[in-house]
Coordinates of C-alpha atoms and ligand atoms in Angstrom, one line a residue:
X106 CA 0.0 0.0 0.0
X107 CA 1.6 3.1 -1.2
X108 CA 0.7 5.3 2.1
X109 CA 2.9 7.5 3.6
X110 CA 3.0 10.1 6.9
X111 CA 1.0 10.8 9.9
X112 CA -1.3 13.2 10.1
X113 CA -3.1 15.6 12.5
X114 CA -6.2 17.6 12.1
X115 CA -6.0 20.8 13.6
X116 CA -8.7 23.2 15.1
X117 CA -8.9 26.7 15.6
X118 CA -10.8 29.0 18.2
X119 CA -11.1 32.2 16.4
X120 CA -7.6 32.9 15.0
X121 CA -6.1 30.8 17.5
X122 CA -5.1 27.3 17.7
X123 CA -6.5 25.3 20.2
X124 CA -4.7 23.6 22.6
X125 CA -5.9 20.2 21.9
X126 CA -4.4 20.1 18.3
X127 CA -1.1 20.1 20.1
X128 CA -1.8 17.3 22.5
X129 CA -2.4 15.3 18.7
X130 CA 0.6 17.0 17.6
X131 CA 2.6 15.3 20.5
X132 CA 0.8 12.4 19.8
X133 CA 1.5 12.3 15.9
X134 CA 5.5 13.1 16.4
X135 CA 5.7 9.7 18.6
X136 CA 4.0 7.7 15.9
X137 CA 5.7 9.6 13.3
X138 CA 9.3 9.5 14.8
X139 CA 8.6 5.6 15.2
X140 CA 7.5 4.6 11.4
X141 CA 10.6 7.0 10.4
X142 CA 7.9 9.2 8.7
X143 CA 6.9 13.0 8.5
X144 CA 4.6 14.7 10.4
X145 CA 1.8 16.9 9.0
X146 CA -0.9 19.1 10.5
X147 CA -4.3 20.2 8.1
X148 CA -5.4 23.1 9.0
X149 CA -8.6 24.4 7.3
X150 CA -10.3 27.8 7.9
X151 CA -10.5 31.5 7.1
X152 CA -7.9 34.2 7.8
X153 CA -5.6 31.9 10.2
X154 CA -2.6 34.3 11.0
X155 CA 1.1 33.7 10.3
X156 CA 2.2 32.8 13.9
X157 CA -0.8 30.2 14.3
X158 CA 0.3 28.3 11.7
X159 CA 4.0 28.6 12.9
X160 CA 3.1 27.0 15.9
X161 CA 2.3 24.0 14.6
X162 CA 5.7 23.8 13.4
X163 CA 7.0 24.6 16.7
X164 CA 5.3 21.7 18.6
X165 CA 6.2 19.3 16.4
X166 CA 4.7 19.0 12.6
X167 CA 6.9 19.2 10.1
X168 CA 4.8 20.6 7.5
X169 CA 1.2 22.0 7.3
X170 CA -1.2 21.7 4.6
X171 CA -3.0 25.5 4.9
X172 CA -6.3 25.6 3.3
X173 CA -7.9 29.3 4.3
X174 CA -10.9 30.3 2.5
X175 CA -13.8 32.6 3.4
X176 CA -16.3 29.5 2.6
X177 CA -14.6 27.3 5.1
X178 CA -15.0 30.0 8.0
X179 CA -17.1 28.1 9.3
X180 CA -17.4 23.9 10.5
X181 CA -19.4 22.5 8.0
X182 CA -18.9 18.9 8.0
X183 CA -19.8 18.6 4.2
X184 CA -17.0 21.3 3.0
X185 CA -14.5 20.0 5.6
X186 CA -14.6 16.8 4.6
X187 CA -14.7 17.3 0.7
X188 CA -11.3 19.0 1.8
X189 CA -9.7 16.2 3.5
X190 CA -11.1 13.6 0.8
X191 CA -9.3 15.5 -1.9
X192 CA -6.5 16.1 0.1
X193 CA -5.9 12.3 0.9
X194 CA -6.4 10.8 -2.3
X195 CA -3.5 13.4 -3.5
X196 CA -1.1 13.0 -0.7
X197 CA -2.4 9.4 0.6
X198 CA -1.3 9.6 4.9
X199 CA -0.9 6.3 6.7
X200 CA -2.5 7.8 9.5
X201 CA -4.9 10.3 10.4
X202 CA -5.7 11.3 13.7
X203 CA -8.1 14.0 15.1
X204 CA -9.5 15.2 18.8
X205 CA -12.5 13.6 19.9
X206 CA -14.0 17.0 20.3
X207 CA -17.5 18.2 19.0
X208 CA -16.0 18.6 15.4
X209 CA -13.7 15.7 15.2
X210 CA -16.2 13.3 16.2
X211 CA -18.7 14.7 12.9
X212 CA -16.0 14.8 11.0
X213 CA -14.0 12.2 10.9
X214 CA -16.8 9.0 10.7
X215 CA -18.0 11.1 7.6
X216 CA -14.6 11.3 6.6
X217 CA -13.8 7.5 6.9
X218 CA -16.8 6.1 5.2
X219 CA -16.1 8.1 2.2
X220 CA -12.0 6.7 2.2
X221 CA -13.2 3.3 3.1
X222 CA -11.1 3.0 5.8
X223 CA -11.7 2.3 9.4
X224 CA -11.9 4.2 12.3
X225 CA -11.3 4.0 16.3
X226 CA -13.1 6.6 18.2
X227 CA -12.0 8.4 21.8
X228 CA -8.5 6.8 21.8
X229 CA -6.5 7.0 24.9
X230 CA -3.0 5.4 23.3
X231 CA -2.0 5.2 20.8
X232 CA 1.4 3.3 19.2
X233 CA 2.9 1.7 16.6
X234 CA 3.4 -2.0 16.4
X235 CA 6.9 -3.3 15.8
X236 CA 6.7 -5.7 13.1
X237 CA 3.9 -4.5 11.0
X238 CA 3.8 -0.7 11.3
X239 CA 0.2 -0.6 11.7
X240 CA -1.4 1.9 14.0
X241 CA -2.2 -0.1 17.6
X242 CA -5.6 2.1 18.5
X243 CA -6.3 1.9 22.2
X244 CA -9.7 2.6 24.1
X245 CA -11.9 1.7 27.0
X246 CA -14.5 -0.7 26.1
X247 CA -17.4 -2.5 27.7
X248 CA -17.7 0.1 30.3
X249 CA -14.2 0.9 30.7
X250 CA -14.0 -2.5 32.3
X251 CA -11.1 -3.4 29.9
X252 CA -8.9 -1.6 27.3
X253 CA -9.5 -2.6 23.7
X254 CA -6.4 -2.3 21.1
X255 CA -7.7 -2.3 17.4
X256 CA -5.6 -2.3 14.0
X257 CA -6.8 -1.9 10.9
X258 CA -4.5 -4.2 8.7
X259 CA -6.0 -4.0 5.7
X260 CA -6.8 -0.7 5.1
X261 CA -5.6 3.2 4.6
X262 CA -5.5 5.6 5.7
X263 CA -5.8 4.1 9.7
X264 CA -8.1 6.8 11.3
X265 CA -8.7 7.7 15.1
X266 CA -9.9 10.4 17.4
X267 CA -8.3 10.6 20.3
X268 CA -10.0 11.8 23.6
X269 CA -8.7 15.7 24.8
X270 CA -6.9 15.7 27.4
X271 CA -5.4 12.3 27.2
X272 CA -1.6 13.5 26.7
X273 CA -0.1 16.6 27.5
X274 CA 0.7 19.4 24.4
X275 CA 4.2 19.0 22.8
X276 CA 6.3 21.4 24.2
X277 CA 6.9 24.3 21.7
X278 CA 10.4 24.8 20.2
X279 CA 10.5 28.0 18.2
X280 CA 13.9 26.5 16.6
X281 CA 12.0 24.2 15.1
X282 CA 11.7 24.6 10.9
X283 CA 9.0 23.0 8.8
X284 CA 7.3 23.5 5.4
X285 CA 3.7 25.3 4.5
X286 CA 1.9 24.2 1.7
X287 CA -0.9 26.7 1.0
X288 CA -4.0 24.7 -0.8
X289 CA -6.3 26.7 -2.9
X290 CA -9.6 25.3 -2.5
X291 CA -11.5 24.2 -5.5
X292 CA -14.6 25.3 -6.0
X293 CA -16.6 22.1 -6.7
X294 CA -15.3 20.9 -2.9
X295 CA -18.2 23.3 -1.6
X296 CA -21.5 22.0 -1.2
X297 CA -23.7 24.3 -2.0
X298 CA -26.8 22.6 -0.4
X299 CA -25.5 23.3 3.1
X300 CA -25.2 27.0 4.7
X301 CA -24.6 28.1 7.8
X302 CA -27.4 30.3 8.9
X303 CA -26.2 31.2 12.2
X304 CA -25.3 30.0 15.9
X305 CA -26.7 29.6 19.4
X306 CA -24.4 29.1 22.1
X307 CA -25.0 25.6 24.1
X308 CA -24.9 27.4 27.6
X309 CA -23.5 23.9 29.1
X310 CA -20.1 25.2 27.0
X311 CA -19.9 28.0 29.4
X312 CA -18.6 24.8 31.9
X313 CA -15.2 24.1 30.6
X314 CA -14.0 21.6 33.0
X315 CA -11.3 20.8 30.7
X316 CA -9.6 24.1 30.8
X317 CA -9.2 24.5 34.5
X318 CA -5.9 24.2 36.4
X319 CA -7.7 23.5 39.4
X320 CA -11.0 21.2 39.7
X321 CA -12.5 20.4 42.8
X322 CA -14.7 17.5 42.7
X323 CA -17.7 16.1 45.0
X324 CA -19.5 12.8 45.0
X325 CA -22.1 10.3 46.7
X326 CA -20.2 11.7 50.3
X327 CA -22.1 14.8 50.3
X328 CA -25.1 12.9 50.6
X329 CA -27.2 15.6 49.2
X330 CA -27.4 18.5 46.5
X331 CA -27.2 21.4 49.2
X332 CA -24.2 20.0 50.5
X333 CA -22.7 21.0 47.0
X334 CA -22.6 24.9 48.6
X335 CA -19.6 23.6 50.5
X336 CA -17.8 22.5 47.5
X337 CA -18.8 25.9 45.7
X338 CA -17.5 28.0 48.5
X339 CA -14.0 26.2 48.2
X340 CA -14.1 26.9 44.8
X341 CA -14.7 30.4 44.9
X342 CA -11.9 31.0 47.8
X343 CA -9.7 28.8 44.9
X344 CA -10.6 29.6 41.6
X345 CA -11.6 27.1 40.6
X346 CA -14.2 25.3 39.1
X347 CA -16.7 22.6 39.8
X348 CA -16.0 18.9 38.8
X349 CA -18.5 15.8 39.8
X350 CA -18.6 11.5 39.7
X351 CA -20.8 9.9 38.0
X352 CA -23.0 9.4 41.0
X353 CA -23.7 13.2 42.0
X354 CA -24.4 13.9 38.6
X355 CA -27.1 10.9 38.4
X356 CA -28.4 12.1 41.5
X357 CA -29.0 15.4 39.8
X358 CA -27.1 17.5 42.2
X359 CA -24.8 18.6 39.6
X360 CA -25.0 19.4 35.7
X361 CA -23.5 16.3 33.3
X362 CA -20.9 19.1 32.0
X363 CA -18.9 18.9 35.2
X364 CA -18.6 15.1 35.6
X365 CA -15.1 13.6 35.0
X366 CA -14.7 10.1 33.9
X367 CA -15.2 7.7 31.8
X368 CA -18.5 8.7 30.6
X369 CA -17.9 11.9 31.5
X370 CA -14.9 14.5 31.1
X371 CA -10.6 13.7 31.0
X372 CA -9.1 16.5 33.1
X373 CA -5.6 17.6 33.1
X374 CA -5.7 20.0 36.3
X375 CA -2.5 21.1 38.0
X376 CA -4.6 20.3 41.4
X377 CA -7.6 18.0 41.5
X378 CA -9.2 18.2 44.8
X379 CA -11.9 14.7 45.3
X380 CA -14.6 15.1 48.3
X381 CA -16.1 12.3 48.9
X382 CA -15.5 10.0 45.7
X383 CA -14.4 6.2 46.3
X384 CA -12.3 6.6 43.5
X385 CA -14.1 3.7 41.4
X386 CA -12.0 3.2 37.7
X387 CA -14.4 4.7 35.4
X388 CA -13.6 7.9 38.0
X389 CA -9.8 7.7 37.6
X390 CA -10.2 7.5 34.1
X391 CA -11.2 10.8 33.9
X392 CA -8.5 12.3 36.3
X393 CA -5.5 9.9 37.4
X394 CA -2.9 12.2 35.3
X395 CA -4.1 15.6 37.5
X396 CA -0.4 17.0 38.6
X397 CA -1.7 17.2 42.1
X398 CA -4.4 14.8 43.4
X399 CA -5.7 15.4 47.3
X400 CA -8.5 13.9 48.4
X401 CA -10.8 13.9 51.3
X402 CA -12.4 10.6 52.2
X403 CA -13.8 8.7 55.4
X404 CA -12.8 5.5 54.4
X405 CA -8.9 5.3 54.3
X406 CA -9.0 1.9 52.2
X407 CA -11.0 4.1 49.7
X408 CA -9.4 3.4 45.9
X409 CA -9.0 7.2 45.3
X410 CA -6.0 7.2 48.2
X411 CA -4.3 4.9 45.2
X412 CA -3.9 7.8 43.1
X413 CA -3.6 10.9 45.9
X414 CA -0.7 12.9 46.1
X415 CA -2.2 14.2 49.6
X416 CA -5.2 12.3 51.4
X417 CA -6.6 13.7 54.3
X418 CA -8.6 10.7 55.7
X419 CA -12.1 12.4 57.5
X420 CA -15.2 13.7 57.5
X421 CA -15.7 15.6 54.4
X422 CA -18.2 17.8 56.9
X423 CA -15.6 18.6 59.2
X424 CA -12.9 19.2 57.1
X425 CA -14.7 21.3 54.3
X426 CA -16.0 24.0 57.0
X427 CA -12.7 24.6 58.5
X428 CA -10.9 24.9 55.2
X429 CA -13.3 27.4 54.0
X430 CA -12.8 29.4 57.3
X431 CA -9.5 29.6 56.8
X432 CA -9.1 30.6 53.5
X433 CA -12.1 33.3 54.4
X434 CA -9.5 34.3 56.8
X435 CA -6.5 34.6 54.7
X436 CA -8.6 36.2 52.3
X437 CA -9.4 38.9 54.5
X438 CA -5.6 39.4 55.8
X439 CA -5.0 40.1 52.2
X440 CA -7.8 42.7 51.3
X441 CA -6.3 44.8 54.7
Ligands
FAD173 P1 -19.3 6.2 45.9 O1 -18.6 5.1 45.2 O2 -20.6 5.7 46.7 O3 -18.3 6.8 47.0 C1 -18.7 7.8 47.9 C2 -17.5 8.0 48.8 O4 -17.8 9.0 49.8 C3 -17.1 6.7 49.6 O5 -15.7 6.4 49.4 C4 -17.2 7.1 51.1 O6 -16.3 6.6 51.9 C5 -17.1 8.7 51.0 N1 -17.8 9.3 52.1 C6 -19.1 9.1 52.5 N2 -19.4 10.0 53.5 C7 -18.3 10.7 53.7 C8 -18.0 11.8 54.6 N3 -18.9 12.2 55.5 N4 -16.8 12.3 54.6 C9 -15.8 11.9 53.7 N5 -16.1 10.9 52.8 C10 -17.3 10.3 52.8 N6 -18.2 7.4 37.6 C11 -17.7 8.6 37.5 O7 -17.4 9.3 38.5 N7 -17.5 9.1 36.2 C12 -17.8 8.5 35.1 O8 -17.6 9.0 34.0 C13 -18.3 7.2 35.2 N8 -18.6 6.5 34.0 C14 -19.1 5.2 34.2 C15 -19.3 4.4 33.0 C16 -19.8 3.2 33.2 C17 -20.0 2.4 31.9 C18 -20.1 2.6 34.4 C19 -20.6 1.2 34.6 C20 -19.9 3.4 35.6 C21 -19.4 4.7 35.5 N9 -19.2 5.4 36.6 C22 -18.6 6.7 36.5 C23 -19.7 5.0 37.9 C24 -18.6 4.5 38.9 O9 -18.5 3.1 38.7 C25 -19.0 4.8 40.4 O10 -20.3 4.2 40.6 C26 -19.0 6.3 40.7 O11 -17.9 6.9 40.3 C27 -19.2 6.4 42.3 O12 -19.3 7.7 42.6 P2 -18.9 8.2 44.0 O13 -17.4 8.0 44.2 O14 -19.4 9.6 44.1 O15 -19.8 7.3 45.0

């Protein structure tokens, strides 16, 4: 099979690239650097500046295919992937890999059914295997209970999403040199029979668990939804923001955007604070990689002490007044 390069498929957030697409670009140089291949980001949009595009070189791609056109301002599944489909059968990748965000997830099943190739959703590794090359595509399956590893042997390009969050960004290294290869779109890639009226904002996106540096999270402990002012209060005196385990979130004491998990949200915090969670695996699927885990639990065999940096073994009603007292107190000391 004459298919060559890994690629990435980058996003944007106004001019700006989004974070994610370098947690695929760190991804992409692994698997690239192991098949002894090059590295390419796609980005497609409208008016992308100079230094956006430059930073995909700097965290790792060594070229980007630029398609910027004022019909592809905006996500339309249809134009984006009449893109990529032209842009694969000219330059035919070995691999393709997107986020598992809103867009990748529309995009790249539409994508993959018109390739004919096969595609692994909400992957949390990824790697290459030795003898064969092919693309080992790892995810939780049956209810996270085990971890699946899927190849796709027999067909290319090999396609996955891979779940935010999962790796950290690559590191940016503005010594790094790469080439750009602008794309002028062809007309006949736009389908006309789709236009973007306008947009209404999903007001569950104003929760962006995935964003914060520091996440404090409450579960089944707090025994009921008013008890979820305590966690609130620690979260103002922190800034933070409000994170959730399955449970809570069943129990309708908290919105579905805060829950981290499995089923829920990965989160990357630099401190993850967990009141009264067990720690069950679908949870820690969601959180184990936090930089700083502390959690507050009754029960010191609890499963979440596996993964604490910090464990303060109590009651969560105790412990959360006098916290928030202090830091009330600090807070004061500093105003004067
Ligand atoms: P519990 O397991 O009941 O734990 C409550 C904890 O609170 C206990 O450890 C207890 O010791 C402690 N506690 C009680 N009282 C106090 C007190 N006064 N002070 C201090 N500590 C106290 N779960 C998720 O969280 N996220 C997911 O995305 C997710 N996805 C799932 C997907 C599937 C397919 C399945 C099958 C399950 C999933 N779950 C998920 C559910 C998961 O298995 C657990 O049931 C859930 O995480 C338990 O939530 P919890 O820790 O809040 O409750």
């Amino acid at each position: 099979m004459n298919y060559r390069g890994v690629w990435t498929i980058a996003e944007t957030n106004k001019d700006k690239i989004k974070e994610v697409s370098f947690e695929l670009l760190n991804r992409g140089r692994k698997l690239a650097d192991k098949l002894g291949t090059e590295l390419a980001s796609v980005l497609i949009g409208n008016n992308i500046n100079n230094d956006a595009v430059q930073e995909l070189i700097y965290r790792g791609a060594d070229k980007v295919y630029l398609i910027s056109d004022p019909q592809l301002e905006n996500f339309i599944v249809e134009n984006y992937a009449n893109v990529l489909e032209s842009l694969i059968n000219e330059y035919r990748p070995e691999i393709i890999i997107a986020a598992a965000t809103t867009s990748g997830r529309s995009l790249m099943p539409y994508l993959a059914v018109r390739v004919n190739a096969g595609l692994t959703a909400d992957c949390t590794d990824l790697d290459i295997e030795e003898d064969t090359g092919n693309l080992l595509q790892t995810r939780p399956a049956i209810g996270g209970n085990i971890l699946a590893t899927i190849k796709t042997p027999e067909h290319r390009p090999q396609m996955a999403t891979v779940r935010p969050k999962s790796t950290r960004p690559n590191s940016k290294d503005e010594k790094r040199t790469g080439e750009v290869i602008n794309i002028t779109l062809k007309p006949e890639l736009i389908d006309g029979r789709v236009e973007r009226i306008g947009g209404k904002k999903n007001e569950q996106e104003d929760v962006n668990i995935q964003d914060a540096d520091i996440i404090i999270s409450g579960g089944r402990g707090l025994k009921k939804a008013d008890n979820f002012d305590l966690i609130r209060e620690l979260v103002k005196h922190l800034d933070g923001v409000i994170g959730a385990s399955r449970d809570a979130v069943d129990r309708g004491w908290v919105s579905y955007p805060h829950q981290v998990g499995l089923s829920g949200k990965t989160v990357l915090p630099k401190l993850y604070i967990a009141v009264g969670i067990s720690g069950a695996i679908q949870h820690l699927a969601g959180m184990k990689t936090a930089d700083n885990i502390i959690a507050i639990n009754n029960d010191p065999e609890a499963p979440i002490f596996k993964v604490a940096d910090f464990g303060i073994v109590g009651d969560l009603f105790e412990i959360l007044p006098m916290l928030n007292e202090q830091l009330a107190k600090e807070a004061k000391v500093d105003e004067i």
